[in-house]
mmCIF file of C-alpha atoms and ligand atoms in Angstrom:
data_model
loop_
_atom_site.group_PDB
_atom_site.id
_atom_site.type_symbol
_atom_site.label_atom_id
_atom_site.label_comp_id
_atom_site.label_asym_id
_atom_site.label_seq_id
_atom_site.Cartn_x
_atom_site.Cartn_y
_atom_site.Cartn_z
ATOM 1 C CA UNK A 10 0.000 0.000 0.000
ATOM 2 C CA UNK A 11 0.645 3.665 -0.988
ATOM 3 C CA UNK A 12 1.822 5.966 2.499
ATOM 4 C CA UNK A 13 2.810 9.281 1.887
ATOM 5 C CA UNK A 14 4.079 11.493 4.691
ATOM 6 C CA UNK A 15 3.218 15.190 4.028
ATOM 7 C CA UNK A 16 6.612 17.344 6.372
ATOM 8 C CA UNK A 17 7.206 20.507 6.433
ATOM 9 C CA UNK A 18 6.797 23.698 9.381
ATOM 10 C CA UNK A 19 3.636 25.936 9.385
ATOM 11 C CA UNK A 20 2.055 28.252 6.493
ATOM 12 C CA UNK A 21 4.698 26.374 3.710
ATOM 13 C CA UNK A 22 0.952 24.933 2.206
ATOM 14 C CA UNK A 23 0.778 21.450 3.177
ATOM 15 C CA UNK A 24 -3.004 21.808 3.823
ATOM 16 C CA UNK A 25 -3.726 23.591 0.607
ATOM 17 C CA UNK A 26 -1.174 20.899 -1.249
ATOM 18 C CA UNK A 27 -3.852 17.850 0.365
ATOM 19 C CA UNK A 28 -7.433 19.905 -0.067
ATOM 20 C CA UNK A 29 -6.194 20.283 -3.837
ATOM 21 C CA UNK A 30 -4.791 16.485 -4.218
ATOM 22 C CA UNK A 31 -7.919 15.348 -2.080
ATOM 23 C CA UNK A 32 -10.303 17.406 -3.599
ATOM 24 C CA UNK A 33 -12.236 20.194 -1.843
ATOM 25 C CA UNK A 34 -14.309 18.724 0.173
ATOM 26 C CA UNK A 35 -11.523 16.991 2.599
ATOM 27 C CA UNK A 36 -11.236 19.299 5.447
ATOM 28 C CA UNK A 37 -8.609 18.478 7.877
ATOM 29 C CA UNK A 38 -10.934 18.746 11.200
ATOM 30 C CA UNK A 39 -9.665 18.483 14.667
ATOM 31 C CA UNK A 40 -10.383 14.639 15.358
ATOM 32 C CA UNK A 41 -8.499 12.914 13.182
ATOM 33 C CA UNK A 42 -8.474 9.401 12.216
ATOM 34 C CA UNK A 43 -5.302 7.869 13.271
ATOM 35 C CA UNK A 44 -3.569 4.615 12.022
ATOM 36 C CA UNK A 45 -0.931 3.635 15.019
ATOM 37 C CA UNK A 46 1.782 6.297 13.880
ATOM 38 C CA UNK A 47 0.023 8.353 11.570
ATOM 39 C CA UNK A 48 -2.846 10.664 11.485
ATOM 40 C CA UNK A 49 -4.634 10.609 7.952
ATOM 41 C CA UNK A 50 -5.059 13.238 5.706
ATOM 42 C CA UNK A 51 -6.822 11.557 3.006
ATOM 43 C CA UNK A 52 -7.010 9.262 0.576
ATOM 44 C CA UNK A 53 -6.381 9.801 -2.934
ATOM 45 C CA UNK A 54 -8.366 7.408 -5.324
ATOM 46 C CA UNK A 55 -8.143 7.232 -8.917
ATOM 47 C CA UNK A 56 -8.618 4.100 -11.547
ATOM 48 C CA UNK A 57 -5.453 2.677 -10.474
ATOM 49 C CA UNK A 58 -3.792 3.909 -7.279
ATOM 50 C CA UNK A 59 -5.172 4.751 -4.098
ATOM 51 C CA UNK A 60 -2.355 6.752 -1.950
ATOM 52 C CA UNK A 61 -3.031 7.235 1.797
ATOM 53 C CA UNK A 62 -1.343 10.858 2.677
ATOM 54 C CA UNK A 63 -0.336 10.938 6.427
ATOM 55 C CA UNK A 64 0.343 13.509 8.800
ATOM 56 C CA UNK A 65 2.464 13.256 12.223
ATOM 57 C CA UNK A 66 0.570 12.192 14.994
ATOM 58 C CA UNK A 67 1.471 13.164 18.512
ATOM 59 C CA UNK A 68 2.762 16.550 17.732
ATOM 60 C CA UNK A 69 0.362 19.331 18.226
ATOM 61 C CA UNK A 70 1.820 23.142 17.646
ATOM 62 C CA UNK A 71 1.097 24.756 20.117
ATOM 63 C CA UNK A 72 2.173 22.081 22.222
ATOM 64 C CA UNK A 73 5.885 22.062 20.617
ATOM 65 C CA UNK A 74 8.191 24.478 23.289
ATOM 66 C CA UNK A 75 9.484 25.564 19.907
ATOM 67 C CA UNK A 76 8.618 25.077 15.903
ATOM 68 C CA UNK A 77 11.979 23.948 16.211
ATOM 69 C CA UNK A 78 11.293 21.079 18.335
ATOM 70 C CA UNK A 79 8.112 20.716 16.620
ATOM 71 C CA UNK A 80 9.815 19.352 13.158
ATOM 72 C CA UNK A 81 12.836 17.384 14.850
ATOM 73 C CA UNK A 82 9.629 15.692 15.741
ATOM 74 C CA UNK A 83 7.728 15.826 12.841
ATOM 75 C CA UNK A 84 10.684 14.777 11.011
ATOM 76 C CA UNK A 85 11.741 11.434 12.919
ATOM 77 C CA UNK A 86 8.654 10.456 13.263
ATOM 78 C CA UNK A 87 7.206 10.693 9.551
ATOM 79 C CA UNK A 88 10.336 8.162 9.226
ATOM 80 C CA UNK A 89 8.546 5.521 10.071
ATOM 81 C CA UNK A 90 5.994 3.268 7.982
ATOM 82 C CA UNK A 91 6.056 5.574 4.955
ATOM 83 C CA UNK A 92 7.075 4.667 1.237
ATOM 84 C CA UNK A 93 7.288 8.453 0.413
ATOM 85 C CA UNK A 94 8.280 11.442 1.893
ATOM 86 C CA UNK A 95 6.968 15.138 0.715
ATOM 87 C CA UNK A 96 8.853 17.849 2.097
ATOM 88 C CA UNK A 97 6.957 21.052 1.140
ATOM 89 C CA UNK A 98 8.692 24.323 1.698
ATOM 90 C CA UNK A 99 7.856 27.832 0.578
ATOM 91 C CA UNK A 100 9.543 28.845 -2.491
ATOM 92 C CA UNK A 101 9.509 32.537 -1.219
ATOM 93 C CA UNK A 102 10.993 31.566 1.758
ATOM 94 C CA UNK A 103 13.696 29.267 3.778
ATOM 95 C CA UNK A 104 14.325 28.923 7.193
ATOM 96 C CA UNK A 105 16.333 27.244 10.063
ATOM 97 C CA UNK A 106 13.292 25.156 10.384
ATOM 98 C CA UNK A 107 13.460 23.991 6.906
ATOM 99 C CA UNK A 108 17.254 22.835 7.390
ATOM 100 C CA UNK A 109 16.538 20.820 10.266
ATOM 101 C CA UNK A 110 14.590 18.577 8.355
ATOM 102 C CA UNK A 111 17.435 18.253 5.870
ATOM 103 C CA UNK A 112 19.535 16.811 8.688
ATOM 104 C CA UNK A 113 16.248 14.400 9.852
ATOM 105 C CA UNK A 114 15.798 13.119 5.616
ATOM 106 C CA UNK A 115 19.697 11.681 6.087
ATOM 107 C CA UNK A 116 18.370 9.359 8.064
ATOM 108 C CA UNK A 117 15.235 7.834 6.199
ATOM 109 C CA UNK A 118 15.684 5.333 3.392
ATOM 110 C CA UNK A 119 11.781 6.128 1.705
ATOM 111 C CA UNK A 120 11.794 7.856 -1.264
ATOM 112 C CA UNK A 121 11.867 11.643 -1.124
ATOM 113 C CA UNK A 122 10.252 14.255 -3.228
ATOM 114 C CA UNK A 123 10.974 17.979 -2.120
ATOM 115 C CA UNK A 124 7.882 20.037 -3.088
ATOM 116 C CA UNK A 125 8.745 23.993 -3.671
ATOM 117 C CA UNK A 126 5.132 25.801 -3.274
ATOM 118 C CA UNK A 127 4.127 29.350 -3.838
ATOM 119 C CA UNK A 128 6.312 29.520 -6.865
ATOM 120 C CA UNK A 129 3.038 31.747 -8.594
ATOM 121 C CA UNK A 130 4.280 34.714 -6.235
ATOM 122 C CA UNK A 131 7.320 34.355 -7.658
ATOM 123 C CA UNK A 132 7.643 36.603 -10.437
ATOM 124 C CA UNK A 133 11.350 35.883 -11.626
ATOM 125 C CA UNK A 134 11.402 31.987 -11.959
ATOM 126 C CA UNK A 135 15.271 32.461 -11.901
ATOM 127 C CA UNK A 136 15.017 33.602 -8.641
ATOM 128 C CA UNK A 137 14.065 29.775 -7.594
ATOM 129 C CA UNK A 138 17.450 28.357 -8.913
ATOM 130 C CA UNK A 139 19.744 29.541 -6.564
ATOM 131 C CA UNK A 140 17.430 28.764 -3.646
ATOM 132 C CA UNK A 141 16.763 25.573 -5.022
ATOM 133 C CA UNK A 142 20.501 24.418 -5.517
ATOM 134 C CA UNK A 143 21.076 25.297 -1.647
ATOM 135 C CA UNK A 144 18.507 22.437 -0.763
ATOM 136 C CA UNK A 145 19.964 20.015 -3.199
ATOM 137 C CA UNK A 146 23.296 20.080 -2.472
ATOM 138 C CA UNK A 147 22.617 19.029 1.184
ATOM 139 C CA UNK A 148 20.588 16.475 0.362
ATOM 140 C CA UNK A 149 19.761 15.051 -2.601
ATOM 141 C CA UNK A 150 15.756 14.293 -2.970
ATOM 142 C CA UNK A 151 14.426 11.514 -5.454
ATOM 143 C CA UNK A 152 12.358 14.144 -7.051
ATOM 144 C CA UNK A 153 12.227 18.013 -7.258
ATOM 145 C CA UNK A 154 9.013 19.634 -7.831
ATOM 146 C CA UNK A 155 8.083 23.452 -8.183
ATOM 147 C CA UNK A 156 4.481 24.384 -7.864
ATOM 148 C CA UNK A 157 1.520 26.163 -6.535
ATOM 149 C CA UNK A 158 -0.768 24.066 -3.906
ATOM 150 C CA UNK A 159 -3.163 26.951 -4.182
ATOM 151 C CA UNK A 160 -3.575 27.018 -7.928
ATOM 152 C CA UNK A 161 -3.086 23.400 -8.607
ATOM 153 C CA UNK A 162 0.057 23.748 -10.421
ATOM 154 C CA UNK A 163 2.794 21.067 -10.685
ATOM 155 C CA UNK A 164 0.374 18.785 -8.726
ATOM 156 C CA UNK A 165 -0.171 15.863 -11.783
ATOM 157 C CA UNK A 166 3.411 15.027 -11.980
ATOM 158 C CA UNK A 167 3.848 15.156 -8.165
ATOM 159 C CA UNK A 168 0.921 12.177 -8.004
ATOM 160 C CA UNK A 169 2.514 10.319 -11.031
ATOM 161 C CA UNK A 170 5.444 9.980 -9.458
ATOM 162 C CA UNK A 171 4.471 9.046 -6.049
ATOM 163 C CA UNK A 172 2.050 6.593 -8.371
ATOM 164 C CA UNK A 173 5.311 5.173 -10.573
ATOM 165 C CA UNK A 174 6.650 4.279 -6.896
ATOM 166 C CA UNK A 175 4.057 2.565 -5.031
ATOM 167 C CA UNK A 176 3.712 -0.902 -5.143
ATOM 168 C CA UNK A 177 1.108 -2.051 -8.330
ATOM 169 C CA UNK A 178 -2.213 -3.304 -7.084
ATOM 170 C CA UNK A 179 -1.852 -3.171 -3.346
ATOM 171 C CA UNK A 180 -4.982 -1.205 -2.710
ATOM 172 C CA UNK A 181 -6.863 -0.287 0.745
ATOM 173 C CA UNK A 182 -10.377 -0.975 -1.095
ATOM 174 C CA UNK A 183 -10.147 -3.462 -3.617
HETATM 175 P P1 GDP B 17 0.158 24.667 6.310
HETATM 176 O O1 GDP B 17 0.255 25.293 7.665
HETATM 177 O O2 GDP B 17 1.493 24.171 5.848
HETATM 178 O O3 GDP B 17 -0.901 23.606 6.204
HETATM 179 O O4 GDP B 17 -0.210 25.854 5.292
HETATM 180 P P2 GDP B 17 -1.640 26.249 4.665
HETATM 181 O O5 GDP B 17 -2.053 25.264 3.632
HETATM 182 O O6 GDP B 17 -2.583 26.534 5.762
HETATM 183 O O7 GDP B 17 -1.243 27.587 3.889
HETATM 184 C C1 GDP B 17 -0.727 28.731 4.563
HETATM 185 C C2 GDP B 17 -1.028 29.980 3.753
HETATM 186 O O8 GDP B 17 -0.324 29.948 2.505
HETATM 187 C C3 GDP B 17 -2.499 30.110 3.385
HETATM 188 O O9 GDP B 17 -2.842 31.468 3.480
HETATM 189 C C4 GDP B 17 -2.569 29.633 1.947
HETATM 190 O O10 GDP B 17 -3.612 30.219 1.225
HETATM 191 C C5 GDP B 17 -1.218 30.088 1.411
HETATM 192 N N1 GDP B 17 -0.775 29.229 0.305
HETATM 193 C C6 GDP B 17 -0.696 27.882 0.287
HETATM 194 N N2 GDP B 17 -0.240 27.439 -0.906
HETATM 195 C C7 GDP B 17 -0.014 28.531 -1.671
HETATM 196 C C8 GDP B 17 0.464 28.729 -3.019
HETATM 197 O O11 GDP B 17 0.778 27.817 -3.769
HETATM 198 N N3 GDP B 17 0.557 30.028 -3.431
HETATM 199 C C9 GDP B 17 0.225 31.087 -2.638
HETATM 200 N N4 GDP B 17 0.364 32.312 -3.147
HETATM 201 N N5 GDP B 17 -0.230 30.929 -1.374
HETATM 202 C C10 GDP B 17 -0.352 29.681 -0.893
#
């Protein structure tokens, strides 16, 4: 079966990334569905994947002493169980946060896809390359994607991937 951690520290879009993946109507409420590890998203369907997007249980916010805390956290513990990683970060912006989670990724051996969102307020695409080659050369991620969560942007190729990885007819509902 398809599990697909979503990582990455406040505002970046991770919400917006799932409610456009999962469709509008998926609203992430406040009780959650939990599998042991993982609190669930969503599930994506089409005619021949189903892909179960998880989030980190355990970890509440405002309960983190810091948001730095908060994604060593997130981070070790989206390690476990998953076939894919996401790492969504805001193309606009990169912080400290973000880099801890670089260290964390060293560590995993799931496949890793580094989603850069907010790229539409971006008005010089060139801008991105810099920013992007200071991710990639401290770790190297299976896939790169730039996109927009909130426009919808980039999002096919993101699930084709993630599809072109998952085991073939392993489904949750046959
Ligand atoms: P989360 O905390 O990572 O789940 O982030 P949210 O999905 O709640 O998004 C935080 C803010 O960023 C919201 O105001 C979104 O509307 C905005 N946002 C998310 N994705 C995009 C995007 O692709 N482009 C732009 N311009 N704004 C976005």
């Amino acid at each position: 079966c398809g599990y697909v951690a979503v990582l990455g520290r406040p505002n970046v879009g991770k919400s917006t990334l799932m409610n456009h993946i999962l469709g509008q109507k998926v609203s992430i409420t406040s009780r959650k569905p939990q599998t042991t590890r993982h609190r669930i998203l969503g599930i994506y369907t089409d005619d021949d994947a189903q892909i179960l997007f998880v989030d980190t249980p355990g970890i509440h916010k405002k309960e983190a002493r810091s948001i730095n805390r908060y994604m060593n956290r997130a981070a070790s513990s989206s390690m476990v169980d998953v076939d894919v990683i996401i790492f969504v970060v805001d193309g606009t912006q990169w912080t400290e946060d973000d880099e801890l989670v670089l260290e964390k990724l060293q560590q995993t051996n799931c496949k890793t896809i580094l989603f850069v969102n907010k790229v539409d307020k971006i008005q010089d695409k060139e801008q991105l390359l810099p920013h992007l080659a200071k991710i990639t050369e401290r770790f190297e991620f299976d896939a790169v994607f730039p996109g927009s969560a909130l426009r919808g942007d980039n999002l096919e190729p993101l699930i084709n991937q993630i599809k072109e990885w998952l085991p073939k007819g392993d489904l949750f509902f046959p």
